[in-house]
Coordinates of C-alpha atoms in Angstrom, one line a residue:
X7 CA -32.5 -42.1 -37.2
X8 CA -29.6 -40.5 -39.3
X9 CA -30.1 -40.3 -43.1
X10 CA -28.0 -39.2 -45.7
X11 CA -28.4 -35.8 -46.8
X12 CA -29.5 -35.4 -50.6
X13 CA -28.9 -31.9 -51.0
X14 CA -25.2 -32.3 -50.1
X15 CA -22.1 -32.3 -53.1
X16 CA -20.8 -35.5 -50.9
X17 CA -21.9 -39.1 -52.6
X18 CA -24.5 -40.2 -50.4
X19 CA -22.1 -43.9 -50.5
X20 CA -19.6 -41.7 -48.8
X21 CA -21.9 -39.8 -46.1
X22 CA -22.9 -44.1 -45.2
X23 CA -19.7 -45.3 -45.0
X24 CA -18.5 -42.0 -42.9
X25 CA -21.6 -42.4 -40.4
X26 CA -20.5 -46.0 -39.7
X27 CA -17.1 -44.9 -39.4
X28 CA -18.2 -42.7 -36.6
X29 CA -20.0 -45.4 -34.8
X30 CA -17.4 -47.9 -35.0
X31 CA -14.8 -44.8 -33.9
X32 CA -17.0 -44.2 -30.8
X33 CA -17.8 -47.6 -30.2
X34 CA -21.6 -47.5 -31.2
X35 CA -20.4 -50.6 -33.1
X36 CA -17.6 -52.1 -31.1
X37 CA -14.9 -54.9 -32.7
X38 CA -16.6 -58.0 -33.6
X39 CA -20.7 -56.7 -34.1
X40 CA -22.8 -57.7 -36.7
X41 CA -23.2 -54.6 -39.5
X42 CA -26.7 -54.9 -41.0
X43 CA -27.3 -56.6 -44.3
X44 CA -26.9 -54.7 -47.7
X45 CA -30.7 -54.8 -48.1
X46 CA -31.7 -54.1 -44.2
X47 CA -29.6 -51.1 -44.2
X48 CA -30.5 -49.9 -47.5
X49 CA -34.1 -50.2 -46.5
X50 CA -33.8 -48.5 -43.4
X51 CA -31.6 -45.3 -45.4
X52 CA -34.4 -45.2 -48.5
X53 CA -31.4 -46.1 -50.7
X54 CA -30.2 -48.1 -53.6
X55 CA -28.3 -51.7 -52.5
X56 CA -25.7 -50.7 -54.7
X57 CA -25.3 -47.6 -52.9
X58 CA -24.6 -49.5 -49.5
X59 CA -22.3 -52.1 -51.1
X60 CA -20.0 -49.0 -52.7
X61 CA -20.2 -48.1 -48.9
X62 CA -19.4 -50.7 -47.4
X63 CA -16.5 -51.2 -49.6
X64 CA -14.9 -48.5 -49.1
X65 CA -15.0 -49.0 -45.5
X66 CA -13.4 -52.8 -46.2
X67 CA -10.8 -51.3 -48.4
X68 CA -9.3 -49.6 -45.0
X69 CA -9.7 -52.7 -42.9
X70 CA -12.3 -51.0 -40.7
X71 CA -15.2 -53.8 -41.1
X72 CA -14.7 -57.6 -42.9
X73 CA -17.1 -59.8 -44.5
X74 CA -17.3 -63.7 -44.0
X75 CA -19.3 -65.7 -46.0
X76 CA -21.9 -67.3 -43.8
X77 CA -21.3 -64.6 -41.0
X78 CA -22.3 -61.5 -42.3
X79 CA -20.5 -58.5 -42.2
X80 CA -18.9 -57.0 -39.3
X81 CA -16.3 -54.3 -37.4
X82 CA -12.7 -55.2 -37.8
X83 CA -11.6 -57.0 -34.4
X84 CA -9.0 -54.2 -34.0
X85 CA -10.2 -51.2 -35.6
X86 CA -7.9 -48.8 -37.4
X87 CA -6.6 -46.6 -35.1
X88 CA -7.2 -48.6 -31.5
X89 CA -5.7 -50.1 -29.3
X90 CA -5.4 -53.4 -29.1
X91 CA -6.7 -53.6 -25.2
X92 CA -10.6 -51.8 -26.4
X93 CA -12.3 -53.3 -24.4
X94 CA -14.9 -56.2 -25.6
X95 CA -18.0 -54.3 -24.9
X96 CA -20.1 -57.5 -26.5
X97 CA -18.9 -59.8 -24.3
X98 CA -20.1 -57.0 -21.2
X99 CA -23.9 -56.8 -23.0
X100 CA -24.4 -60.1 -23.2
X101 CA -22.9 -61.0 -20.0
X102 CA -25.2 -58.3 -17.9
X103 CA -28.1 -59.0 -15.3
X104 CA -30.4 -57.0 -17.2
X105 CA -31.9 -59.0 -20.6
X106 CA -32.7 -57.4 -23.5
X107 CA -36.5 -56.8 -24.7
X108 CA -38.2 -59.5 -27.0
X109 CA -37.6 -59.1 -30.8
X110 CA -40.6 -58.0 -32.0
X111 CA -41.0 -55.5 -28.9
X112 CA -37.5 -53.8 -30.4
X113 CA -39.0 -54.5 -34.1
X114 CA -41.9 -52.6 -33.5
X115 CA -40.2 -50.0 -31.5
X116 CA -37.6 -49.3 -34.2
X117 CA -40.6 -49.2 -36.8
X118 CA -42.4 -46.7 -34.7
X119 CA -39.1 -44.3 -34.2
X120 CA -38.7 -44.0 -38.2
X121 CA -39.7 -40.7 -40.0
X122 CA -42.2 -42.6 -42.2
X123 CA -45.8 -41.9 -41.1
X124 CA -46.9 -45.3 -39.8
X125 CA -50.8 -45.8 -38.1
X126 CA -49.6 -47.1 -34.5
X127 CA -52.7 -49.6 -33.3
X128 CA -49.1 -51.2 -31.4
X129 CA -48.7 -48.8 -28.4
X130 CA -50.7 -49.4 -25.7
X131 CA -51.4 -45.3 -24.8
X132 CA -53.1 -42.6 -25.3
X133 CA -53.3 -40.5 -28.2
X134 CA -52.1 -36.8 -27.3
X135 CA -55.7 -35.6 -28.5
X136 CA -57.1 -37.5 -25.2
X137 CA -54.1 -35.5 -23.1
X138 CA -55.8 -33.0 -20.6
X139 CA -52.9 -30.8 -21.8
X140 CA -55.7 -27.9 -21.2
X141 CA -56.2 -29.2 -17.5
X142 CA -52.8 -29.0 -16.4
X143 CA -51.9 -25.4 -17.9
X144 CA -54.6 -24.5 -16.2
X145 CA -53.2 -25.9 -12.7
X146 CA -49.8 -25.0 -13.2
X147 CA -51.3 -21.4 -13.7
X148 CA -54.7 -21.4 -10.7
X149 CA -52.4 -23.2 -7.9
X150 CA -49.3 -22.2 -5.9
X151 CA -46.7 -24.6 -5.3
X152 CA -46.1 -25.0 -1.9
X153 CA -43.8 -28.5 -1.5
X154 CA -40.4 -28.8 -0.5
X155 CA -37.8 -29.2 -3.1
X156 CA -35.4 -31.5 -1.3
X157 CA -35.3 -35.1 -0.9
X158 CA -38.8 -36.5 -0.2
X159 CA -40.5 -38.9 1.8
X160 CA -39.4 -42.5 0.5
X161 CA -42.6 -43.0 0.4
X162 CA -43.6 -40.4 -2.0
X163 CA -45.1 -36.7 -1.8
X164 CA -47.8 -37.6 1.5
X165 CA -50.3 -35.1 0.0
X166 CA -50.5 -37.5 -3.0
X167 CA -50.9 -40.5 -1.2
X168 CA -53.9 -38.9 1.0
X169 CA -55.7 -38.0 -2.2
X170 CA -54.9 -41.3 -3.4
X171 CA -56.2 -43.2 -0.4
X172 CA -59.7 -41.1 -1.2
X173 CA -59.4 -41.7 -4.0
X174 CA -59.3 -45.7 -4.3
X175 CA -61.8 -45.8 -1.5
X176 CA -64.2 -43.9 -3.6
X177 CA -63.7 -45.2 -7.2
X178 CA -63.1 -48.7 -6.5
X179 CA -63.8 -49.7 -2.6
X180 CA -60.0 -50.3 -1.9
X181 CA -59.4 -49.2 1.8
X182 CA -56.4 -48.4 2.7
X183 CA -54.0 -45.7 4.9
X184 CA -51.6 -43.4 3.5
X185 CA -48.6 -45.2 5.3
X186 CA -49.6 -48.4 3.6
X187 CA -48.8 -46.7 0.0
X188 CA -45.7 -46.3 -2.1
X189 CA -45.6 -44.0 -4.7
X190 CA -43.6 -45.2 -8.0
X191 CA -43.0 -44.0 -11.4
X192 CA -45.8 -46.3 -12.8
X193 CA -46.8 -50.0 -13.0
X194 CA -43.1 -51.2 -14.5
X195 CA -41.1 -49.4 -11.4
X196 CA -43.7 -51.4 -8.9
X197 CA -43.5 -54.5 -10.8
X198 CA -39.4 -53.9 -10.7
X199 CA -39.2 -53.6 -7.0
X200 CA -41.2 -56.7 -6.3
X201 CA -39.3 -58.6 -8.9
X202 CA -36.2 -57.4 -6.8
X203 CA -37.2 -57.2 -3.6
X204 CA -39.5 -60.0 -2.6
X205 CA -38.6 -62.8 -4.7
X206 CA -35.4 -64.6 -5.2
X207 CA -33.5 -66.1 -8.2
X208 CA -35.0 -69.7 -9.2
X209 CA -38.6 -68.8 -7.1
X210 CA -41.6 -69.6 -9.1
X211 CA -44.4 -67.3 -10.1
X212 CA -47.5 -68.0 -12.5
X213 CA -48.2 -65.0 -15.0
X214 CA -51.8 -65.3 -17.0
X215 CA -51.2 -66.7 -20.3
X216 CA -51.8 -64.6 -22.5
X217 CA -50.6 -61.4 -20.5
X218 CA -48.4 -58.6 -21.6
X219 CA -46.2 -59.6 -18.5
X220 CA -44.4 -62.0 -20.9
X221 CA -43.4 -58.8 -23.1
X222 CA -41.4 -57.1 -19.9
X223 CA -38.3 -59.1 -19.4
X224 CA -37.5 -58.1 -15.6
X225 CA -38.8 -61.1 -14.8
X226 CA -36.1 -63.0 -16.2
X227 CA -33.6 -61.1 -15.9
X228 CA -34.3 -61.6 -11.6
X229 CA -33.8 -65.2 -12.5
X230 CA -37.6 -66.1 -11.7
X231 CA -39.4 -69.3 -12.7
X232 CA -42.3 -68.0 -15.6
X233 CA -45.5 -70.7 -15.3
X234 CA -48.3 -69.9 -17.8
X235 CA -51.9 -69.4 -16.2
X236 CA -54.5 -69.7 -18.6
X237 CA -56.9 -67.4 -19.6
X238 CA -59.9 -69.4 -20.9
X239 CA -61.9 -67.6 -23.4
X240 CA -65.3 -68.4 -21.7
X241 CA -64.5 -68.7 -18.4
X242 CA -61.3 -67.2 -17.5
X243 CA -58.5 -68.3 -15.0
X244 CA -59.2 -71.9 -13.7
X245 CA -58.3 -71.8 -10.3
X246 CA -57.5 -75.2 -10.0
X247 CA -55.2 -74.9 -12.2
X248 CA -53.6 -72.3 -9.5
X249 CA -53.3 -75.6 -7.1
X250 CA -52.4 -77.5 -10.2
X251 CA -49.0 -75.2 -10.7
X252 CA -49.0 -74.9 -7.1
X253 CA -48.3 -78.6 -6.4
X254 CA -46.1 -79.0 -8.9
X255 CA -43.8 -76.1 -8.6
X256 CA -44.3 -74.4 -5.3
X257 CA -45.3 -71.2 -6.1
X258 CA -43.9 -68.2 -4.6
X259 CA -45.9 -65.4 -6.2
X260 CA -48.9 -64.6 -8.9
X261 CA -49.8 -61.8 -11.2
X262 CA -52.8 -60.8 -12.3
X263 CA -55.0 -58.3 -14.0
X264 CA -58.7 -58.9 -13.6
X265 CA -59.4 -55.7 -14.4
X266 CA -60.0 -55.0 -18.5
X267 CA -56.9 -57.4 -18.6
X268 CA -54.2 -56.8 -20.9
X269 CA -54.5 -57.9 -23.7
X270 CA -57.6 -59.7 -23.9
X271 CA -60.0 -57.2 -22.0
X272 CA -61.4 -59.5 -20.0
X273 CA -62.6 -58.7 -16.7
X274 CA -63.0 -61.3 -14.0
X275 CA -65.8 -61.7 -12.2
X276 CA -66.6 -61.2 -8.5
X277 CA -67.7 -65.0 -7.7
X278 CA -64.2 -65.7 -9.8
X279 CA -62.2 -62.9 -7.8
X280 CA -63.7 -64.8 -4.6
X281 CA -62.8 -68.3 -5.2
X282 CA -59.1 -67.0 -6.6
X283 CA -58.7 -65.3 -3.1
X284 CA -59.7 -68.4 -0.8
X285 CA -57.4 -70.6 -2.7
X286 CA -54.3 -68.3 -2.7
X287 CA -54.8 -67.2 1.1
X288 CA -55.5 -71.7 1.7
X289 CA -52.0 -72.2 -0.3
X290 CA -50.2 -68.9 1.1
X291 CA -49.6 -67.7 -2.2
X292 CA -49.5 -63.4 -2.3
X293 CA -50.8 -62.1 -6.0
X294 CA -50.0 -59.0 -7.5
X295 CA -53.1 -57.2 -8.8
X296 CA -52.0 -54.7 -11.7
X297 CA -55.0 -52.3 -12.4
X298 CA -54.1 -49.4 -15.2
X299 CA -57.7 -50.0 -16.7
X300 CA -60.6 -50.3 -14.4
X301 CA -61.5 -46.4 -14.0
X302 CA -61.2 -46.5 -17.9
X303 CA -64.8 -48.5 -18.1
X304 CA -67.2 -46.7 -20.4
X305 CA -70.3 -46.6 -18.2
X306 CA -68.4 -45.2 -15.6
X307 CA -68.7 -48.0 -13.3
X308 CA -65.1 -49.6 -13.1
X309 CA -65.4 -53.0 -12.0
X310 CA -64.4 -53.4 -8.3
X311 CA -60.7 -55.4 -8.1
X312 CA -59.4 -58.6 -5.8
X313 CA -57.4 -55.8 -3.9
X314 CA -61.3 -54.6 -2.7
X315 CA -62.5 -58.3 -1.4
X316 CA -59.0 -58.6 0.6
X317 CA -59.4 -59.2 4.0
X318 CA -56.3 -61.0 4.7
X319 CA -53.7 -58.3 3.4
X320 CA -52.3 -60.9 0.3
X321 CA -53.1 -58.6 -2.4
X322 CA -50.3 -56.1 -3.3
X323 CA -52.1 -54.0 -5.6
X324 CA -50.7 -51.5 -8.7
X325 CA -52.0 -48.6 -10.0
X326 CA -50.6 -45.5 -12.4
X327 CA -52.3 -42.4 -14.0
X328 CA -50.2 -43.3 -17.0
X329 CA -53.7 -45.3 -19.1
X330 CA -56.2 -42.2 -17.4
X331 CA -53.9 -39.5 -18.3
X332 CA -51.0 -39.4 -20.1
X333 CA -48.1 -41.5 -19.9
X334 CA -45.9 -38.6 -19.4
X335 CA -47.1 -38.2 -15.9
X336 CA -45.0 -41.1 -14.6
X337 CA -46.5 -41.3 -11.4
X338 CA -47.9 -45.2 -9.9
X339 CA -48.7 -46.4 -6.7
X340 CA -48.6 -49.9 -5.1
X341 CA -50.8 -50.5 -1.9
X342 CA -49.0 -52.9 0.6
X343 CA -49.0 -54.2 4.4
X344 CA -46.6 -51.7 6.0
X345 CA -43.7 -53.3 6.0
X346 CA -43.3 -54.3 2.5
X347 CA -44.0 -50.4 1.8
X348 CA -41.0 -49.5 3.6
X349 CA -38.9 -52.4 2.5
X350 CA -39.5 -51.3 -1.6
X351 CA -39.2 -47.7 -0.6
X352 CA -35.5 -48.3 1.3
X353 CA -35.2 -50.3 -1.8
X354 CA -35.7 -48.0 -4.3
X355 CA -34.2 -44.9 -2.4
X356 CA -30.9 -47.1 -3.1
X357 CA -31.4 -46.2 -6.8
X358 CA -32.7 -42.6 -7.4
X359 CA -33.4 -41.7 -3.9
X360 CA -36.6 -40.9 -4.6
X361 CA -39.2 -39.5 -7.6
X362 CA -38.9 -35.8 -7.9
X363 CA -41.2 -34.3 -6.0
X364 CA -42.8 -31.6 -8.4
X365 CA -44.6 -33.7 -11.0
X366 CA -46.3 -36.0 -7.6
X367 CA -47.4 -32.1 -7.1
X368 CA -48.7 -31.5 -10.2
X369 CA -51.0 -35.3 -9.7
X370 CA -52.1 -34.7 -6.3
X371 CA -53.3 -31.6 -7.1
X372 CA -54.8 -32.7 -10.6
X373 CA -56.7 -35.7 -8.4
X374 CA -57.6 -33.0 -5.5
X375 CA -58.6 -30.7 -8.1
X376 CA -61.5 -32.7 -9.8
X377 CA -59.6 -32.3 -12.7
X378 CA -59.0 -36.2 -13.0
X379 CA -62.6 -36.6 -12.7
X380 CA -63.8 -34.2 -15.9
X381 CA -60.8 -36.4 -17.7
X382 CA -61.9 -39.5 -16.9
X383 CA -66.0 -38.2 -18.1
X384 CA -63.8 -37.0 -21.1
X385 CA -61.7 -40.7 -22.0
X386 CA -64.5 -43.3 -21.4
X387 CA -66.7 -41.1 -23.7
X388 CA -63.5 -40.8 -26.5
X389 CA -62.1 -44.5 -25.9
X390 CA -65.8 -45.5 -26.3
X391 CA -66.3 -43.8 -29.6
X392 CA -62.8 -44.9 -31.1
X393 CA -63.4 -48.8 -29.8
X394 CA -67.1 -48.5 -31.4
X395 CA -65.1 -47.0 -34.4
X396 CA -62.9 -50.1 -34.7
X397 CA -65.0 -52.3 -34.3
X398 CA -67.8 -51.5 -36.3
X399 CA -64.5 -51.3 -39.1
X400 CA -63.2 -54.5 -38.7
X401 CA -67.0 -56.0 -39.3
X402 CA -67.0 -54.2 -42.6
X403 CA -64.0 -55.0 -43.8
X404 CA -62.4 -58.2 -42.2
X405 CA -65.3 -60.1 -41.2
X406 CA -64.4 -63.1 -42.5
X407 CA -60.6 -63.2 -41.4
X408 CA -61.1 -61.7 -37.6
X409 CA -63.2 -62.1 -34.6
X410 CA -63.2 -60.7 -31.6
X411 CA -65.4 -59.8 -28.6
X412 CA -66.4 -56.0 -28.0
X413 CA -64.5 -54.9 -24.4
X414 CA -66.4 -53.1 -22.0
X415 CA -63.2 -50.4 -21.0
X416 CA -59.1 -50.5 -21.0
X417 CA -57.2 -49.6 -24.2
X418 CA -57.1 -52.6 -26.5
X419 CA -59.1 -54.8 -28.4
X420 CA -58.1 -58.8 -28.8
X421 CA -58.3 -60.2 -31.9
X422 CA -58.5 -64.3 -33.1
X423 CA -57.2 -64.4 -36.6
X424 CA -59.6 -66.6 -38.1
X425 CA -57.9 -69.9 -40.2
X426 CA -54.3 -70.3 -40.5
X427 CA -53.0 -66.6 -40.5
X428 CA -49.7 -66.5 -39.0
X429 CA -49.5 -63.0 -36.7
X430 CA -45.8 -62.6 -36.9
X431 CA -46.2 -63.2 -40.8
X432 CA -48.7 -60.9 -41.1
X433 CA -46.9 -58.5 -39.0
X434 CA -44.1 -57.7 -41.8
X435 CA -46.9 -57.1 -44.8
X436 CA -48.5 -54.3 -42.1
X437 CA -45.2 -52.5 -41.9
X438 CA -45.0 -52.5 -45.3
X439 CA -48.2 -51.3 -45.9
X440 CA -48.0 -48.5 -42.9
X441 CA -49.8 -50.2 -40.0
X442 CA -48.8 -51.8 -36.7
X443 CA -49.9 -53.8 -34.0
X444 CA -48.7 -56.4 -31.4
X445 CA -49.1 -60.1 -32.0
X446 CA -50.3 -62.6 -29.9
X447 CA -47.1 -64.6 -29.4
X448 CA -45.6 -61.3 -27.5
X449 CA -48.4 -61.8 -24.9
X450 CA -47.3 -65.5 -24.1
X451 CA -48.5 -68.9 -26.3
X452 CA -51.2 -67.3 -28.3
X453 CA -49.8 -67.3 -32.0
X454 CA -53.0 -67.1 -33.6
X455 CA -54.4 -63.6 -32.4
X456 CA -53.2 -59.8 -32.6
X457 CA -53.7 -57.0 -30.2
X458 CA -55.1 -53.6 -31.6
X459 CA -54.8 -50.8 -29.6
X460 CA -57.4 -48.2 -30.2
X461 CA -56.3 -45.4 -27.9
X462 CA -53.1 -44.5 -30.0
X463 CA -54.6 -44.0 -33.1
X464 CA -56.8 -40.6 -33.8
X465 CA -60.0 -41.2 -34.9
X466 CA -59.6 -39.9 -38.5
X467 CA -56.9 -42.7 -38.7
X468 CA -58.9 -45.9 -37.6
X469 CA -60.2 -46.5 -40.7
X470 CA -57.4 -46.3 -43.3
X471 CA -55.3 -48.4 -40.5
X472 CA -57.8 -51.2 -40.9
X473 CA -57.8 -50.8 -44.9
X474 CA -53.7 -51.1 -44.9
X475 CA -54.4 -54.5 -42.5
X476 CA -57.0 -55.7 -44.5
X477 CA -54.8 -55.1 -47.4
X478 CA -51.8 -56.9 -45.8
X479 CA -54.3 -60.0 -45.1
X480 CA -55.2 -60.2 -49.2
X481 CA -51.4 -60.5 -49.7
X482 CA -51.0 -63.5 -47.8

């Protein structure tokens, strides 16, 4: 984010006011948006208000933005020096397919770009210290790369999808044939294509409540029907309540993630996984089975998904190195009948024709290699110690205003605010006090909880997050 420089002769009122003359002149702000406040902007530049209001006006003396009481402040309708014909770029954003992401989502992103040193319990990644950075130099120096660097299969990079066929049938008891995947550029792109390619505008899909589903808005913007699926603290998913929503809305399509599931780290059990199955394949209801998280489990033993139990082909099941390795790798995979493969590849050879085949080198070598193996010995042990390391925190410190229940493997721990504690609320004192996290409403109708991520932070930095929280906590 630009800031004004100190060190220059200029008035720092006159670098503001030429920055957002620049924006307005290439149409970062177009005629007609919304300026931040005085005090927003000044908070995000570390200046004075009164430097921002000699700013803005000096921009208002040359008609290039106007205040209205009530409205704010905003870019001229036809800024100095345009034409009158500038196109109403607004009216185009608001108007397009795509929607935008969810408030806080864009809060906490725009808190986590800034230069200030904040402790990030928000993403829901790795740390680089859990990167096999090591791993891959290593590979990139020991193996010769022998693929074609032309258009690849739609599919994806077939030496990929061979290892990956070993190595779900090995890890996790999911049989399946190197036709019948699809390689993507993680769980979102796979999630995309379904969204696109087997549903239709106005068809109904249920979505586990809470789930971080509710924080990706494709599914709106493909004009699907959202029904919440509760997650019971005790018992998990209902599925009666699948007929339930079934009945009533004729559902098209379900999404789950038994598996460590995001974000309360549940995992569903195999009697559950059974009776979900025989009730979907009775109704003839397909579910989508995202799994980032299960070959994160600490002992070692991932718990085994629905996409293993499926004998009737109605699980369409996701997976991505991005939670076991680094979410640079960009490489996912979704197992499908056949046909659905090659519709979503045809489908998504339309828009990039294809991933680019060298890093789908680099991860079917890293899996061929063992090299995923040592890594994943190396990240249960390290997410182990850093959830151990939060937890045993939070008990210390905020005992009396959180509970929670240890998780057995993924990335993030789920947190019930105890008494009246408003998330959101509680949210703003963190910033201010140089901690994030995620709360509960983003995940769906839980206001009363907050997600912590204990992969992001380093270990050194678990503890003085939690004293900044627990300090934001007294403040309410």
């Amino acid at each position: 984010m630009w800031k004004p420089d100190r060190s220059s002769k200029k008035p720092i009122f006159q670098q503001i006011s030429e920055e957002i003359e620049r924006k307005i002149a290439c149409d970062e702000y177009p005629p007609g948006s919304v300026l931040p406040s005085e005090r927003k902007l000044a908070d995000q530049l570390g200046v004075n208000r009164s430097t921002v209001v000699q700013a803005y006006e000096e921009l208002r003396s040359t008609g290039m933005i106007e205040s209205v009481k009530g409205s704010g402040t905003k870019v001229s309708k036809y800024k100095l020096g345009s034409s009158i014909n500038t196109p109403n770029w607004r009216k185009y954003l608001d108007g397009g397919t795509f929607m935008p992401n969810l408030p806080t989502i864009r809060r906490i992103r725009s808190e986590l770009r800034k230069d200030s040193p904040i402790i990030d319990f928000a993403s829901g990644e790795l740390s680089p210290d859990l990167f096999p950075l090591e791993a891959v130099r290593q590979l990139l120096q020991e193996e010769s790369f022998s693929a074609v660097l032309g258009y690849d299969d739609p599919q994806g990079y077939l030496p990929l999808r061979r290892v990956l066929v070993s190595l779900l049938s090995n890890k996790l008891n999911v049989q399946t044939t190197e036709s019948s995947i699809l390689i993507t550029s993680g769980s979102q792109q796979s999630l995309y294509l379904i969204a696109q390619c087997l549903l239709s505008p106005g068809d109904a899909i249920a979505i586990e409540d809470p789930s971080y589903c509710y924080s990706l808005p494709m599914f709106q913007s493909a004009g699907l029907r959202l029904f919440r699926l509760p997650v019971h603290p005790e018992h998990g998913i209902d599925p009666d309540d699948i007929i339930a929503l079934h009945r009533q809305h004729r559902l098209r399509m379900i999404f789950l993630n038994p598996s460590f599931q995001n974000p309360t780290g549940r995992v569903m059990s195999t009697d559950q996984q059974k009776r979900i199955l025989k009730v979907t394949a009775d109704l003839g209801i397909p579910i989508v089975e995202d799994d980032p998280f299960s070959l994160t489990a600490f002992d070692g033993n991932p718990p085994k998904p629905l996409k293993s139990l499926d004998s009737a082909g109605q699980v369409l099941y996701i997976g991505s190195l991005s939670k076991m390795a680094a979410s640079g790798f960009r490489i996912g995979w979704l197992v499908a009948p056949h046909s659905v493969v090659s519709r979503l590849a045809d489908a998504r050879q339309q828009m990039d024709f294809g991933l680019s085949v060298i890093p789908q080198w680099v991860a079917s070598e890293f899996i061929r290699s063992g090299r995923l193996e040592r890594q994943l010995d190396f990240l249960q042990s390290s997410l182990f110690h850093k959830m151990h390391r939060l937890c045993a925190t939070l008990k210390e410190r905020l005992s009396d205003h959180i509970s929670f229940t240890m998780p057995e493997g993924g990335l993030n721990l789920w947190c019930k605010l105890n008494g009246e504690m408003d998330a959101d609320k509680l949210l703003e004192e963190a910033v201010r006090r140089g901690v994030i996290y995620v709360p509960g409403s983003v995940f769906g109708s839980e206001r009363g909880y907050i997600r912590l991520s204990y992969a992001r932070p380093e270990t050194g930095l678990i503890e003085p997050g939690i004293e900044r929280l627990a300090e934001a906590i007294r403040s309410l």
